[in-house]
Coordinates of C-alpha atoms in Angstrom, one line a residue:
Chain G
M97 CA 164.2 -81.8 -135.5
S98 CA 162.4 -78.6 -136.5
L99 CA 162.1 -77.6 -132.9
F100 CA 165.8 -78.2 -132.3
S101 CA 166.9 -76.1 -135.3
R102 CA 164.7 -73.3 -134.3
G103 CA 166.4 -73.3 -131.0
I104 CA 169.8 -73.0 -132.6
N105 CA 168.6 -70.1 -134.8
S106 CA 167.2 -68.2 -131.9
S107 CA 170.5 -68.4 -130.0
A108 CA 172.3 -67.1 -133.1
T109 CA 170.1 -64.1 -133.4
P110 CA 169.3 -63.3 -129.7
R111 CA 165.5 -63.3 -129.3
L112 CA 163.8 -61.9 -126.3
T113 CA 162.3 -64.2 -123.8
L114 CA 158.6 -64.0 -123.2
A115 CA 159.2 -62.2 -119.9
Q116 CA 161.4 -59.6 -121.7
Q117 CA 158.8 -59.1 -124.4
E118 CA 156.1 -58.5 -121.8
E119 CA 158.3 -56.0 -120.0
R120 CA 158.9 -54.1 -123.2
L121 CA 155.2 -54.1 -123.9
A122 CA 154.4 -52.8 -120.4
Y123 CA 156.9 -50.0 -120.8
R124 CA 155.4 -49.1 -124.2
L125 CA 151.8 -49.1 -122.8
L126 CA 152.8 -47.1 -119.8
A127 CA 155.0 -44.6 -121.6
V128 CA 152.3 -42.0 -122.2
P129 CA 150.7 -41.7 -118.7
V130 CA 154.1 -41.9 -117.0
T131 CA 155.5 -39.2 -119.4
V132 CA 152.5 -36.9 -118.8
V133 CA 152.8 -37.3 -115.1
V134 CA 156.5 -36.7 -115.0
L135 CA 156.3 -33.7 -117.3
L136 CA 153.2 -32.1 -115.8
V137 CA 153.4 -33.2 -112.1
I138 CA 156.8 -34.2 -111.0
L139 CA 158.9 -31.6 -112.9
P140 CA 156.5 -28.7 -112.1
L141 CA 156.6 -29.7 -108.5
L142 CA 160.4 -29.5 -108.5
W143 CA 160.3 -26.3 -110.5
N144 CA 157.8 -24.8 -108.0
I145 CA 160.4 -25.4 -105.3
F146 CA 162.9 -23.5 -107.5
L147 CA 160.5 -20.7 -108.1
S148 CA 159.8 -20.3 -104.4
F149 CA 163.4 -19.2 -104.0
Q150 CA 163.3 -16.6 -106.7
E151 CA 162.4 -13.0 -106.7
L152 CA 159.9 -13.1 -109.5
R153 CA 157.0 -10.8 -110.5
L154 CA 154.2 -11.8 -112.8
I155 CA 155.3 -9.2 -115.5
E156 CA 158.9 -10.5 -115.4
L157 CA 158.0 -14.0 -116.5
Q158 CA 159.8 -13.7 -119.8
K159 CA 163.0 -12.7 -118.1
L160 CA 163.1 -15.8 -115.9
S161 CA 166.1 -18.0 -116.7
L162 CA 167.3 -21.2 -115.0
W163 CA 170.9 -20.2 -115.3
A164 CA 171.1 -16.7 -114.0
A165 CA 169.1 -17.6 -110.9
E166 CA 169.8 -16.0 -107.6
F167 CA 168.5 -17.8 -104.6
T168 CA 166.7 -16.0 -101.9
T169 CA 164.6 -17.0 -98.9
R170 CA 162.8 -13.7 -98.9
N171 CA 159.6 -15.2 -100.3
Y172 CA 159.3 -17.5 -97.3
E173 CA 160.0 -14.7 -94.9
K174 CA 157.4 -12.6 -96.7
V175 CA 154.5 -15.2 -96.7
V176 CA 155.1 -16.6 -93.2
G177 CA 155.9 -13.3 -91.7
A178 CA 153.0 -11.6 -93.3
R179 CA 150.5 -10.0 -91.0
G180 CA 147.6 -12.5 -90.5
F181 CA 149.5 -15.6 -91.3
I182 CA 148.4 -17.2 -88.0
T183 CA 144.8 -16.3 -88.8
L184 CA 145.2 -17.7 -92.2
L185 CA 146.5 -21.0 -90.8
R186 CA 143.7 -21.1 -88.2
T187 CA 141.0 -20.4 -90.7
T188 CA 142.4 -23.1 -93.0
L189 CA 142.5 -25.7 -90.2
I190 CA 139.0 -24.8 -89.0
Y191 CA 137.7 -25.0 -92.5
S192 CA 139.4 -28.3 -93.2
L193 CA 138.5 -29.9 -89.9
F194 CA 134.8 -29.1 -89.9
G195 CA 134.7 -29.4 -93.7
T196 CA 135.7 -33.0 -93.1
I197 CA 133.5 -33.8 -90.1
L198 CA 130.2 -32.3 -91.3
P199 CA 130.0 -34.2 -94.6
L200 CA 130.9 -37.4 -92.8
L201 CA 128.1 -36.9 -90.2
L202 CA 125.5 -36.0 -92.8
G203 CA 126.6 -38.8 -95.0
L204 CA 126.3 -41.3 -92.1
T205 CA 122.9 -40.0 -91.2
A206 CA 121.6 -40.2 -94.8
A207 CA 123.0 -43.7 -95.1
V208 CA 121.3 -44.9 -91.9
L209 CA 118.0 -43.4 -93.2
A210 CA 118.4 -45.1 -96.6
R211 CA 119.6 -48.5 -95.4
D212 CA 116.2 -50.2 -95.1
A213 CA 114.0 -50.1 -98.1
F214 CA 111.1 -47.6 -98.4
P215 CA 109.0 -46.6 -101.3
G216 CA 111.0 -44.2 -103.5
R217 CA 114.4 -45.1 -102.1
G218 CA 116.0 -45.4 -105.5
V219 CA 114.9 -41.8 -106.4
F220 CA 115.9 -40.6 -102.9
R221 CA 119.4 -42.0 -103.4
S222 CA 119.8 -40.4 -106.8
I223 CA 118.6 -37.0 -105.7
L224 CA 121.0 -37.1 -102.8
L225 CA 123.9 -37.4 -105.2
F226 CA 123.0 -34.2 -107.0
P227 CA 125.0 -31.8 -104.8
Y228 CA 128.1 -33.8 -105.4
I229 CA 127.9 -34.3 -109.2
A230 CA 126.7 -30.8 -110.1
P231 CA 129.4 -28.4 -111.3
I232 CA 130.9 -26.3 -108.5
V233 CA 130.0 -22.9 -110.2
A234 CA 126.3 -23.8 -110.4
T235 CA 126.0 -25.0 -106.8
V236 CA 128.0 -22.0 -105.4
F237 CA 125.8 -19.5 -107.3
V238 CA 122.5 -21.0 -106.4
W239 CA 123.6 -21.0 -102.7
R240 CA 124.6 -17.4 -103.0
M241 CA 121.2 -16.6 -104.5
M242 CA 119.3 -18.5 -101.8
F243 CA 121.2 -16.6 -99.1
N244 CA 121.1 -13.3 -100.9
A245 CA 120.5 -10.4 -98.5
Q246 CA 118.1 -8.6 -100.8
F247 CA 115.9 -11.3 -102.3
G248 CA 117.2 -14.7 -101.2
I249 CA 114.6 -17.2 -100.3
V250 CA 116.2 -18.0 -97.0
N251 CA 116.2 -14.4 -95.8
E252 CA 112.6 -14.1 -97.0
W253 CA 111.5 -17.1 -94.9
A254 CA 113.6 -15.9 -92.0
S255 CA 112.1 -12.4 -92.0
M256 CA 108.6 -14.0 -92.2
L257 CA 109.5 -15.7 -88.9
G258 CA 110.8 -12.5 -87.5
Y259 CA 114.5 -13.0 -87.9
P260 CA 116.7 -10.2 -89.3
R261 CA 118.1 -10.3 -92.8
L262 CA 121.7 -11.3 -93.0
S263 CA 124.4 -11.2 -95.7
Y264 CA 125.4 -14.7 -95.0
F265 CA 128.4 -14.9 -97.2
S266 CA 129.8 -11.4 -96.6
Q267 CA 129.2 -10.8 -92.9
R268 CA 132.1 -11.9 -90.7
Y269 CA 130.3 -12.1 -87.4
V270 CA 126.8 -12.4 -86.2
D271 CA 125.8 -11.7 -82.6
L272 CA 124.3 -14.8 -81.1
H273 CA 122.3 -14.4 -77.9
L274 CA 122.6 -17.6 -75.9
F275 CA 121.7 -17.9 -72.2
G276 CA 122.0 -14.2 -71.5
T277 CA 125.4 -13.8 -73.1
T278 CA 126.3 -12.5 -76.5
L279 CA 128.5 -14.6 -78.7
K280 CA 130.3 -13.3 -81.8
W281 CA 129.7 -16.2 -84.2
P282 CA 131.8 -16.4 -87.4
L283 CA 128.9 -16.3 -89.9
A284 CA 130.6 -16.4 -93.3
L285 CA 133.0 -19.1 -92.2
S286 CA 130.2 -21.3 -90.9
M287 CA 128.3 -20.8 -94.1
V288 CA 131.3 -22.0 -96.2
I289 CA 131.6 -25.0 -93.9
I290 CA 127.8 -25.8 -94.2
F291 CA 128.1 -25.5 -97.9
S292 CA 130.9 -28.1 -97.8
G293 CA 128.7 -30.3 -95.7
W294 CA 125.9 -30.1 -98.3
R295 CA 128.1 -30.5 -101.3
Y296 CA 130.4 -33.3 -100.1
F297 CA 128.1 -35.5 -97.9
P298 CA 127.0 -37.7 -100.8
F299 CA 130.5 -39.1 -101.2
S300 CA 130.5 -40.5 -97.6
F301 CA 126.8 -41.3 -98.0
L302 CA 127.6 -43.8 -100.7
F303 CA 130.5 -45.3 -98.8
Y304 CA 128.6 -45.6 -95.6
L305 CA 125.5 -47.0 -97.4
A306 CA 127.6 -49.7 -99.1
R307 CA 129.2 -50.7 -95.8
L308 CA 125.9 -50.7 -93.9
Q309 CA 124.2 -52.9 -96.5
A310 CA 127.1 -55.4 -96.3
L311 CA 126.6 -55.9 -92.6
P312 CA 125.3 -59.4 -91.8
E313 CA 121.6 -59.4 -90.8
D314 CA 122.0 -62.2 -88.3
L315 CA 124.1 -59.9 -86.1
Y316 CA 121.1 -57.7 -85.7
E317 CA 118.8 -60.7 -85.2
A318 CA 121.0 -62.0 -82.4
A319 CA 121.1 -58.6 -80.8
K320 CA 117.3 -58.3 -80.9
V321 CA 116.9 -61.7 -79.3
D322 CA 119.3 -60.5 -76.5
G323 CA 117.0 -57.5 -76.0
A324 CA 119.1 -54.7 -77.6
T325 CA 116.9 -51.8 -78.7
L326 CA 117.1 -49.8 -81.9
T327 CA 119.5 -47.2 -80.5
Q328 CA 121.6 -49.8 -78.7
R329 CA 121.9 -51.8 -81.9
F330 CA 123.1 -48.7 -83.7
W331 CA 125.5 -47.8 -81.0
Y332 CA 127.0 -51.2 -80.2
I333 CA 126.8 -53.0 -83.5
T334 CA 126.6 -50.6 -86.4
L335 CA 129.0 -47.9 -85.4
P336 CA 132.0 -50.2 -84.5
Q337 CA 131.7 -51.7 -87.9
L338 CA 132.2 -48.4 -89.6
R339 CA 135.6 -47.6 -88.2
V340 CA 137.7 -48.6 -91.2
V341 CA 135.5 -46.8 -93.8
T342 CA 135.4 -43.7 -91.5
A343 CA 139.2 -43.7 -91.3
T344 CA 139.5 -43.7 -95.1
L345 CA 136.8 -41.0 -95.5
V346 CA 138.4 -38.7 -92.9
L347 CA 141.7 -39.1 -94.8
L348 CA 140.3 -38.3 -98.2
R349 CA 138.0 -35.6 -97.1
F350 CA 140.6 -33.8 -95.1
I351 CA 143.2 -33.8 -98.0
W352 CA 140.6 -32.6 -100.5
T353 CA 139.2 -29.9 -98.2
F354 CA 142.6 -28.7 -97.2
N355 CA 143.6 -28.4 -100.9
K356 CA 140.3 -26.9 -102.0
F357 CA 140.4 -23.6 -103.8
D358 CA 137.2 -23.3 -105.9
D359 CA 134.6 -23.3 -103.1
V360 CA 135.9 -20.5 -100.9
F361 CA 137.1 -18.5 -103.9
L362 CA 133.7 -18.6 -105.6
L363 CA 131.6 -18.3 -102.4
T364 CA 133.3 -15.4 -100.7
G365 CA 136.5 -14.7 -102.5
G366 CA 138.3 -15.1 -99.2
A367 CA 136.5 -12.1 -97.6
A368 CA 134.8 -11.9 -94.3
G369 CA 137.1 -14.2 -92.4
T370 CA 137.1 -17.1 -94.8
E371 CA 140.5 -16.7 -96.4
V372 CA 142.2 -20.1 -96.6
I373 CA 145.8 -20.8 -97.8
T374 CA 144.8 -21.8 -101.3
V375 CA 142.9 -18.6 -101.9
K376 CA 145.8 -16.6 -100.4
I377 CA 148.1 -18.3 -102.9
Y378 CA 145.9 -17.1 -105.7
D379 CA 145.9 -13.6 -104.2
W380 CA 149.8 -13.6 -104.1
L381 CA 149.9 -14.7 -107.7
F382 CA 147.3 -12.4 -109.3
G383 CA 146.3 -9.8 -106.7
R384 CA 149.9 -8.9 -105.9
A385 CA 151.5 -10.4 -109.0
D386 CA 154.2 -12.0 -106.9
V387 CA 155.0 -15.4 -108.4
G388 CA 157.8 -16.2 -106.0
A389 CA 155.7 -15.6 -102.9
A390 CA 152.8 -17.6 -104.3
A391 CA 155.2 -20.5 -105.0
A392 CA 156.6 -20.2 -101.5
L393 CA 153.2 -20.3 -99.9
S394 CA 152.1 -23.3 -102.0
I395 CA 155.2 -25.1 -100.7
V396 CA 154.2 -24.2 -97.2
L397 CA 150.8 -25.6 -97.9
A398 CA 152.3 -28.9 -99.1
I399 CA 154.6 -29.2 -96.1
I400 CA 151.7 -28.5 -93.6
L401 CA 149.6 -31.2 -95.3
A402 CA 152.5 -33.7 -95.3
V403 CA 153.1 -33.1 -91.6
L404 CA 149.3 -33.5 -90.8
L405 CA 149.1 -36.7 -92.9
F406 CA 152.2 -38.1 -91.1
I407 CA 150.6 -37.4 -87.7
Y408 CA 147.3 -39.0 -88.9
F409 CA 148.9 -42.2 -90.2
R410 CA 151.2 -42.4 -87.2
Y411 CA 148.5 -42.1 -84.5
F412 CA 145.0 -42.3 -85.9
F413 CA 144.6 -44.4 -89.0
V414 CA 142.9 -47.8 -88.7
E415 CA 143.3 -50.2 -91.5
E416 CA 141.7 -53.5 -90.4
E417 CA 138.6 -54.3 -88.5
V418 CA 139.6 -55.7 -85.1
Chain Q
M225 CA 105.1 -50.2 -74.5
S226 CA 108.6 -51.6 -74.2
R227 CA 111.6 -49.4 -74.9
E228 CA 112.2 -51.2 -78.1
N229 CA 108.6 -50.4 -79.3
I230 CA 108.9 -46.8 -78.4
E231 CA 112.2 -46.4 -80.2
Q232 CA 110.9 -48.3 -83.2
F233 CA 108.0 -45.9 -83.4
W234 CA 109.6 -42.6 -82.7
I235 CA 113.1 -43.1 -84.0
G236 CA 112.7 -45.8 -86.6
G237 CA 109.4 -44.3 -87.8
V238 CA 108.7 -40.6 -87.2
L239 CA 112.2 -39.3 -86.9
R240 CA 113.4 -41.4 -89.8
W241 CA 110.7 -40.0 -92.1
I242 CA 111.4 -36.5 -91.0
G243 CA 115.1 -37.1 -91.8
I244 CA 114.3 -38.5 -95.2
V245 CA 112.1 -35.6 -96.2
L246 CA 114.7 -33.0 -94.9
F247 CA 117.5 -34.6 -96.9
F248 CA 115.4 -34.8 -100.0
L249 CA 114.4 -31.2 -99.8
A250 CA 117.9 -30.0 -98.9
C251 CA 119.2 -31.7 -102.1
A252 CA 116.4 -31.1 -104.5
F253 CA 115.3 -27.6 -103.5
P254 CA 118.4 -25.6 -104.5
F255 CA 118.2 -27.1 -108.0
Y256 CA 114.5 -26.2 -108.2
Y257 CA 115.3 -22.7 -107.0
M258 CA 118.0 -22.4 -109.7
L259 CA 115.5 -23.4 -112.4
L260 CA 112.8 -21.2 -110.9
L261 CA 115.0 -18.0 -110.9
S262 CA 116.0 -18.7 -114.5
F263 CA 112.3 -18.6 -115.4
R264 CA 111.4 -15.4 -113.6
S265 CA 112.2 -11.8 -114.4
I266 CA 114.5 -10.0 -112.0
Q267 CA 111.9 -7.3 -111.3
S268 CA 109.4 -9.8 -110.2
V269 CA 112.0 -11.6 -108.1
L270 CA 112.8 -8.4 -106.3
V271 CA 109.1 -7.6 -105.7
E272 CA 108.0 -11.1 -104.7
P273 CA 111.1 -13.0 -103.5
A274 CA 109.1 -15.8 -101.9
N275 CA 107.0 -16.7 -104.9
L276 CA 107.9 -20.2 -105.9
I277 CA 105.9 -20.3 -109.2
P278 CA 107.8 -19.6 -112.4
D279 CA 106.6 -17.0 -114.9
W280 CA 105.0 -19.3 -117.5
E281 CA 105.5 -16.7 -120.2
L282 CA 109.3 -16.9 -119.7
V283 CA 109.1 -20.7 -119.6
R284 CA 107.4 -20.6 -123.0
T285 CA 109.7 -18.1 -124.6
L286 CA 113.0 -19.2 -122.9
Q287 CA 113.9 -15.5 -123.0
T288 CA 116.6 -15.6 -120.3
Y289 CA 118.3 -18.5 -121.9
K290 CA 118.2 -16.8 -125.3
E291 CA 119.9 -13.8 -123.8
V292 CA 122.6 -16.0 -122.3
L293 CA 123.2 -18.0 -125.5
K294 CA 123.2 -15.0 -127.9
P295 CA 126.6 -13.8 -129.2
V296 CA 128.2 -10.9 -127.4
D297 CA 127.9 -8.6 -130.5
Q298 CA 124.2 -9.1 -130.4
G299 CA 124.1 -8.0 -126.7
G300 CA 124.1 -11.6 -125.3
Q301 CA 126.6 -13.5 -123.2
G302 CA 128.0 -15.7 -125.9
F303 CA 127.4 -19.0 -124.2
V304 CA 127.3 -21.0 -127.4
V305 CA 131.0 -20.5 -127.7
F306 CA 131.6 -21.6 -124.1
I307 CA 129.4 -24.7 -124.6
R308 CA 131.4 -25.6 -127.7
N309 CA 134.7 -25.1 -125.9
S310 CA 133.6 -27.1 -122.9
L311 CA 132.3 -30.0 -125.0
G312 CA 135.4 -30.0 -127.1
V313 CA 137.8 -30.0 -124.2
S314 CA 135.8 -32.6 -122.2
L315 CA 135.3 -35.0 -125.0
V316 CA 138.9 -34.9 -126.2
T317 CA 140.1 -35.3 -122.6
T318 CA 137.8 -38.3 -122.1
A319 CA 138.8 -39.9 -125.4
I320 CA 142.5 -39.6 -124.9
T321 CA 142.3 -40.6 -121.2
L322 CA 140.4 -43.8 -122.0
W323 CA 142.6 -44.6 -125.0
V324 CA 145.8 -44.3 -123.0
S325 CA 144.6 -45.6 -119.7
I326 CA 142.9 -48.8 -120.8
S327 CA 146.1 -50.3 -122.2
A328 CA 148.2 -48.8 -119.4
A329 CA 145.9 -50.2 -116.7
Y330 CA 146.2 -53.6 -118.5
A331 CA 149.9 -53.4 -118.4
A332 CA 149.8 -52.4 -114.7
T333 CA 147.7 -55.4 -113.8
R334 CA 148.7 -58.2 -116.1
L335 CA 152.3 -57.6 -117.1
D336 CA 155.4 -58.0 -115.0
F337 CA 158.0 -55.4 -115.3
R338 CA 160.6 -53.7 -113.2
G339 CA 159.3 -50.6 -111.5
K340 CA 155.7 -51.8 -111.3
N341 CA 155.3 -50.8 -107.7
L342 CA 156.9 -47.4 -108.3
V343 CA 154.3 -46.8 -111.1
N344 CA 151.4 -47.9 -109.0
W345 CA 152.3 -45.9 -105.9
G346 CA 153.5 -42.9 -107.9
L347 CA 150.1 -42.6 -109.5
L348 CA 148.3 -42.8 -106.2
L349 CA 150.6 -40.1 -104.8
V350 CA 149.9 -37.8 -107.7
Y351 CA 146.3 -38.0 -106.7
M352 CA 147.2 -36.3 -103.4
I353 CA 149.1 -33.3 -104.8
P354 CA 147.1 -30.1 -104.5
A355 CA 146.1 -28.6 -107.8
I356 CA 147.1 -25.1 -106.7
V357 CA 150.6 -26.2 -106.0
L358 CA 151.0 -27.4 -109.6
A359 CA 149.1 -24.4 -110.9
I360 CA 151.9 -21.9 -110.4
P361 CA 154.7 -23.7 -112.2
L362 CA 152.4 -24.7 -115.0
F363 CA 151.2 -21.2 -115.4
V364 CA 154.8 -19.9 -115.6
L365 CA 155.7 -22.8 -118.0
Y366 CA 152.7 -22.2 -120.2
S367 CA 153.5 -18.5 -120.4
K368 CA 157.0 -19.2 -121.5
L369 CA 156.0 -21.9 -124.0
G370 CA 153.4 -19.6 -125.6
L371 CA 150.6 -21.9 -124.7
R372 CA 148.7 -18.9 -123.4
S373 CA 148.5 -17.2 -126.8
D374 CA 145.7 -18.1 -129.3
V375 CA 142.5 -20.0 -128.7
P376 CA 143.6 -23.5 -130.0
R377 CA 146.8 -23.4 -128.1
R378 CA 145.2 -22.4 -124.9
L379 CA 142.6 -25.2 -125.2
L380 CA 145.3 -27.7 -126.1
G381 CA 147.3 -26.6 -123.1
L382 CA 144.2 -27.1 -120.9
I383 CA 143.6 -30.6 -122.2
V384 CA 147.1 -31.6 -121.5
V385 CA 146.8 -30.3 -117.9
Y386 CA 143.5 -32.2 -117.5
L387 CA 145.2 -35.4 -118.7
S388 CA 147.7 -35.1 -115.9
S389 CA 144.9 -35.3 -113.4
T390 CA 142.5 -37.6 -115.2
L391 CA 145.0 -40.3 -116.3
P392 CA 146.0 -41.3 -112.8
V393 CA 142.3 -41.5 -111.7
A394 CA 141.3 -43.5 -114.8
L395 CA 144.3 -45.8 -114.5
Y396 CA 143.4 -46.4 -110.8
M397 CA 139.7 -47.1 -111.5
L398 CA 140.4 -49.4 -114.5
R399 CA 143.2 -51.2 -112.7
S400 CA 141.0 -52.2 -109.8
Y401 CA 138.4 -53.5 -112.2
F402 CA 140.8 -55.5 -114.4
Q403 CA 142.0 -57.2 -111.2
T404 CA 138.6 -58.7 -110.8
I405 CA 138.6 -60.4 -114.2
P406 CA 139.9 -64.0 -114.1
V407 CA 143.3 -64.4 -115.7
E408 CA 142.3 -67.8 -117.0
L409 CA 140.2 -66.3 -119.8
E410 CA 143.2 -64.5 -121.3
E411 CA 145.5 -67.4 -120.7
A412 CA 143.3 -69.5 -122.9
A413 CA 143.4 -66.9 -125.6
L414 CA 147.2 -66.5 -125.3
I415 CA 147.6 -70.3 -125.7
D416 CA 145.3 -70.1 -128.8
G417 CA 147.8 -67.7 -130.3
C418 CA 146.5 -64.3 -129.4
T419 CA 149.0 -61.6 -128.7
R420 CA 148.7 -59.6 -125.4
L421 CA 147.1 -56.7 -127.2
E422 CA 144.6 -59.0 -129.0
A423 CA 143.7 -60.5 -125.7
L424 CA 143.1 -57.0 -124.3
R425 CA 141.0 -56.1 -127.3
K426 CA 138.9 -59.2 -127.6
I427 CA 138.5 -60.3 -124.0
V428 CA 139.4 -57.7 -121.4
I429 CA 137.7 -54.7 -123.0
P430 CA 134.4 -56.4 -123.8
L431 CA 134.3 -57.7 -120.2
S432 CA 135.0 -54.3 -118.7
L433 CA 132.6 -52.2 -120.6
P434 CA 130.7 -51.1 -117.5
A435 CA 133.9 -50.0 -115.8
I436 CA 135.1 -48.3 -118.9
A437 CA 131.8 -46.4 -119.1
S438 CA 131.9 -45.3 -115.5
T439 CA 135.6 -44.2 -115.9
G440 CA 134.7 -42.3 -119.1
L441 CA 131.7 -40.6 -117.5
Y442 CA 133.8 -39.7 -114.5
V443 CA 136.6 -38.2 -116.6
F444 CA 134.1 -36.2 -118.6
M445 CA 132.6 -34.8 -115.5
I446 CA 136.0 -33.8 -114.1
A447 CA 136.8 -31.9 -117.3
W448 CA 133.4 -30.4 -117.6
N449 CA 133.3 -29.1 -114.0
E450 CA 136.9 -27.9 -113.7
F451 CA 137.4 -24.3 -112.7
L452 CA 140.9 -23.4 -111.4
Y453 CA 143.0 -24.4 -114.4
A454 CA 140.5 -22.9 -116.8
L455 CA 140.7 -19.6 -114.8
L456 CA 144.5 -19.6 -114.9
F457 CA 145.0 -20.5 -118.6
L458 CA 142.0 -19.0 -120.3
L459 CA 141.0 -15.9 -118.5
E460 CA 142.3 -13.1 -120.8
E461 CA 141.0 -14.8 -124.0
R462 CA 137.2 -14.8 -123.9
N463 CA 136.8 -16.9 -127.0
A464 CA 138.6 -19.8 -125.3
W465 CA 136.5 -19.8 -122.2
T466 CA 134.9 -23.0 -121.0
L467 CA 131.4 -23.0 -119.3
P468 CA 132.6 -22.6 -115.7
L469 CA 134.4 -19.4 -116.6
G470 CA 131.4 -18.2 -118.6
V471 CA 129.1 -18.7 -115.6
K472 CA 131.6 -17.0 -113.3
Q473 CA 131.6 -14.0 -115.5
L474 CA 127.9 -13.6 -115.2
D475 CA 128.4 -13.0 -111.5
T476 CA 128.7 -9.2 -111.7
Q477 CA 126.5 -6.2 -110.8
E478 CA 125.6 -5.5 -114.5
V479 CA 124.1 -8.9 -115.2
P480 CA 120.7 -9.8 -113.7
K481 CA 120.9 -12.7 -111.3
T482 CA 118.3 -14.6 -113.3
M483 CA 120.8 -14.9 -116.1
L484 CA 123.4 -16.2 -113.7
M485 CA 120.9 -18.9 -112.8
A486 CA 120.2 -19.6 -116.4
G487 CA 123.9 -20.1 -117.0
S488 CA 124.1 -22.4 -114.0
V489 CA 121.2 -24.5 -115.4
I490 CA 123.0 -24.7 -118.7
I491 CA 126.2 -26.1 -117.2
T492 CA 124.3 -28.4 -114.9
I493 CA 121.9 -30.0 -117.4
P494 CA 124.4 -32.2 -119.2
V495 CA 125.7 -33.6 -115.9
I496 CA 122.2 -34.4 -114.6
V497 CA 121.2 -36.0 -117.9
L498 CA 124.3 -38.2 -118.0
F499 CA 123.7 -39.1 -114.4
T500 CA 120.1 -40.0 -115.0
F501 CA 120.9 -42.2 -117.9
F502 CA 124.0 -43.8 -116.5
E503 CA 123.4 -43.7 -112.8
R504 CA 124.5 -47.2 -112.2
F505 CA 127.9 -46.6 -113.8
I506 CA 128.4 -43.2 -112.1
T507 CA 127.6 -44.4 -108.6
G508 CA 129.9 -47.4 -109.1
G509 CA 132.6 -45.1 -110.3
L510 CA 132.3 -42.7 -107.4
T511 CA 133.0 -45.5 -104.9
A512 CA 135.5 -47.5 -107.0
G513 CA 137.9 -44.7 -107.7
G514 CA 137.4 -42.7 -104.5
V515 CA 136.8 -39.9 -106.9
K516 CA 138.0 -36.5 -105.9
G517 CA 135.6 -33.8 -105.2

């Protein structure tokens, strides 16, 4: 009876079903993060597109209004038509490509070394994560000290061995004598890439190590019985099992390197042939106080990244082990 | 000897140990060098660059560090202010991020609502947007809103920007952990009369403390290390600087490089300490969230 009357009451004053209540609760709990993301990511993104079509100098920010806007494509002509745009693009791609490959190779090597237990492996693994967790400013500056032309320890050791002192982060080219020919090797750019290799390998190291340790041991036992040697086991058993994790790591590392600003900005300031798009955007914004051009170049950056990601997903990405 | 034995000895033995030592040195030495330079005088570094022993007198007196920490009006670099700002910004960012993202992640895993996929995919997508692309409109917006005026407003503005990048990461990390907790536990509690929020507080949160710890540590480290937004929003107001800006400003001709290294040590120590104490959580977090770096 009581149940029945309650049912009547609830139909008189419409109550929410459990599902509706849960939906309301979900919206309430998600309200803050969604609002923050919409206000600080989605809207700025749209506004950035708007800014990229405006003639806007840094000092004129207060004058900016949404209503009296005049649209112009001059910013895009300016940044894409600027002298050295092709070089900028090439440097960015070289940096992103090798800044992806090198950390992966180093991470894989370290993971292979640390897969089987040895005394001190725990400490080894912890120390190997230091470059990744330390603040970027600290790692950049200690590298610049180590490679300092005047007193850097690397130059000191090199000169003991009879090599010339170099300004590793401010010298564009170094002459490399190989097999009787002289090669102009891009020194500063290589150094920036080597820095990326050092700083970001721990990330792929952890992923590769987790994957390697999950590989079934009997696979290796069976291969041993069949007479496969150490290198053969690595080549034919281990490597094929790493395809999926590699595909994911390539994707993440490429996106992050392509978008990276801090490293190049702090290491070289974009000098000596290391200028990448992100640093150029900063240069447009503050060096030349041209907000519109900076916005336009950042849109160009986003478009290039989107195109590259599309190509990658379309032709290269592997999702499942075969 | 068979090929297997030769490979076992040379590659699995000798080469492997050389590799282990090289990796160890490559990762540990730069941090030793940083510490070393902060404990030597710049004159002795210039005279004997290859000396790898610190000046024990400077280790005892901590002279370089005192210079860095001293207020500007006493001829120092004013790092105490930067440490305070950095701690404040990072702790507040971490607290708000955890507070908001725990319940939001719960909603995203356990509750059914229209737009669930949109929310989940949207957050992942946000993760892929370059910081520099957002930096320009946010810079313009903040200038117009007056969030680049006094110190509290600048720091508040910075925290809000940090939230926009930490919330998606935290949500993502916590969500993947909540998915591993069996639903049955909560269902029992719900049948016993708990509300959803009580179930979250009494069952899900206690079970997820490791994941919450690693998310919190991760968010703290993001905020502590962040450089670009701090540069954009704080640069003209020295009293609002966080540590990364403070260290960057030591990188001039006028300041001895030993002080630059002392500043670098100061900003690195908290991270290494946290890492040493909570290594398990941090390592778990790095792989669970696919944490950006």
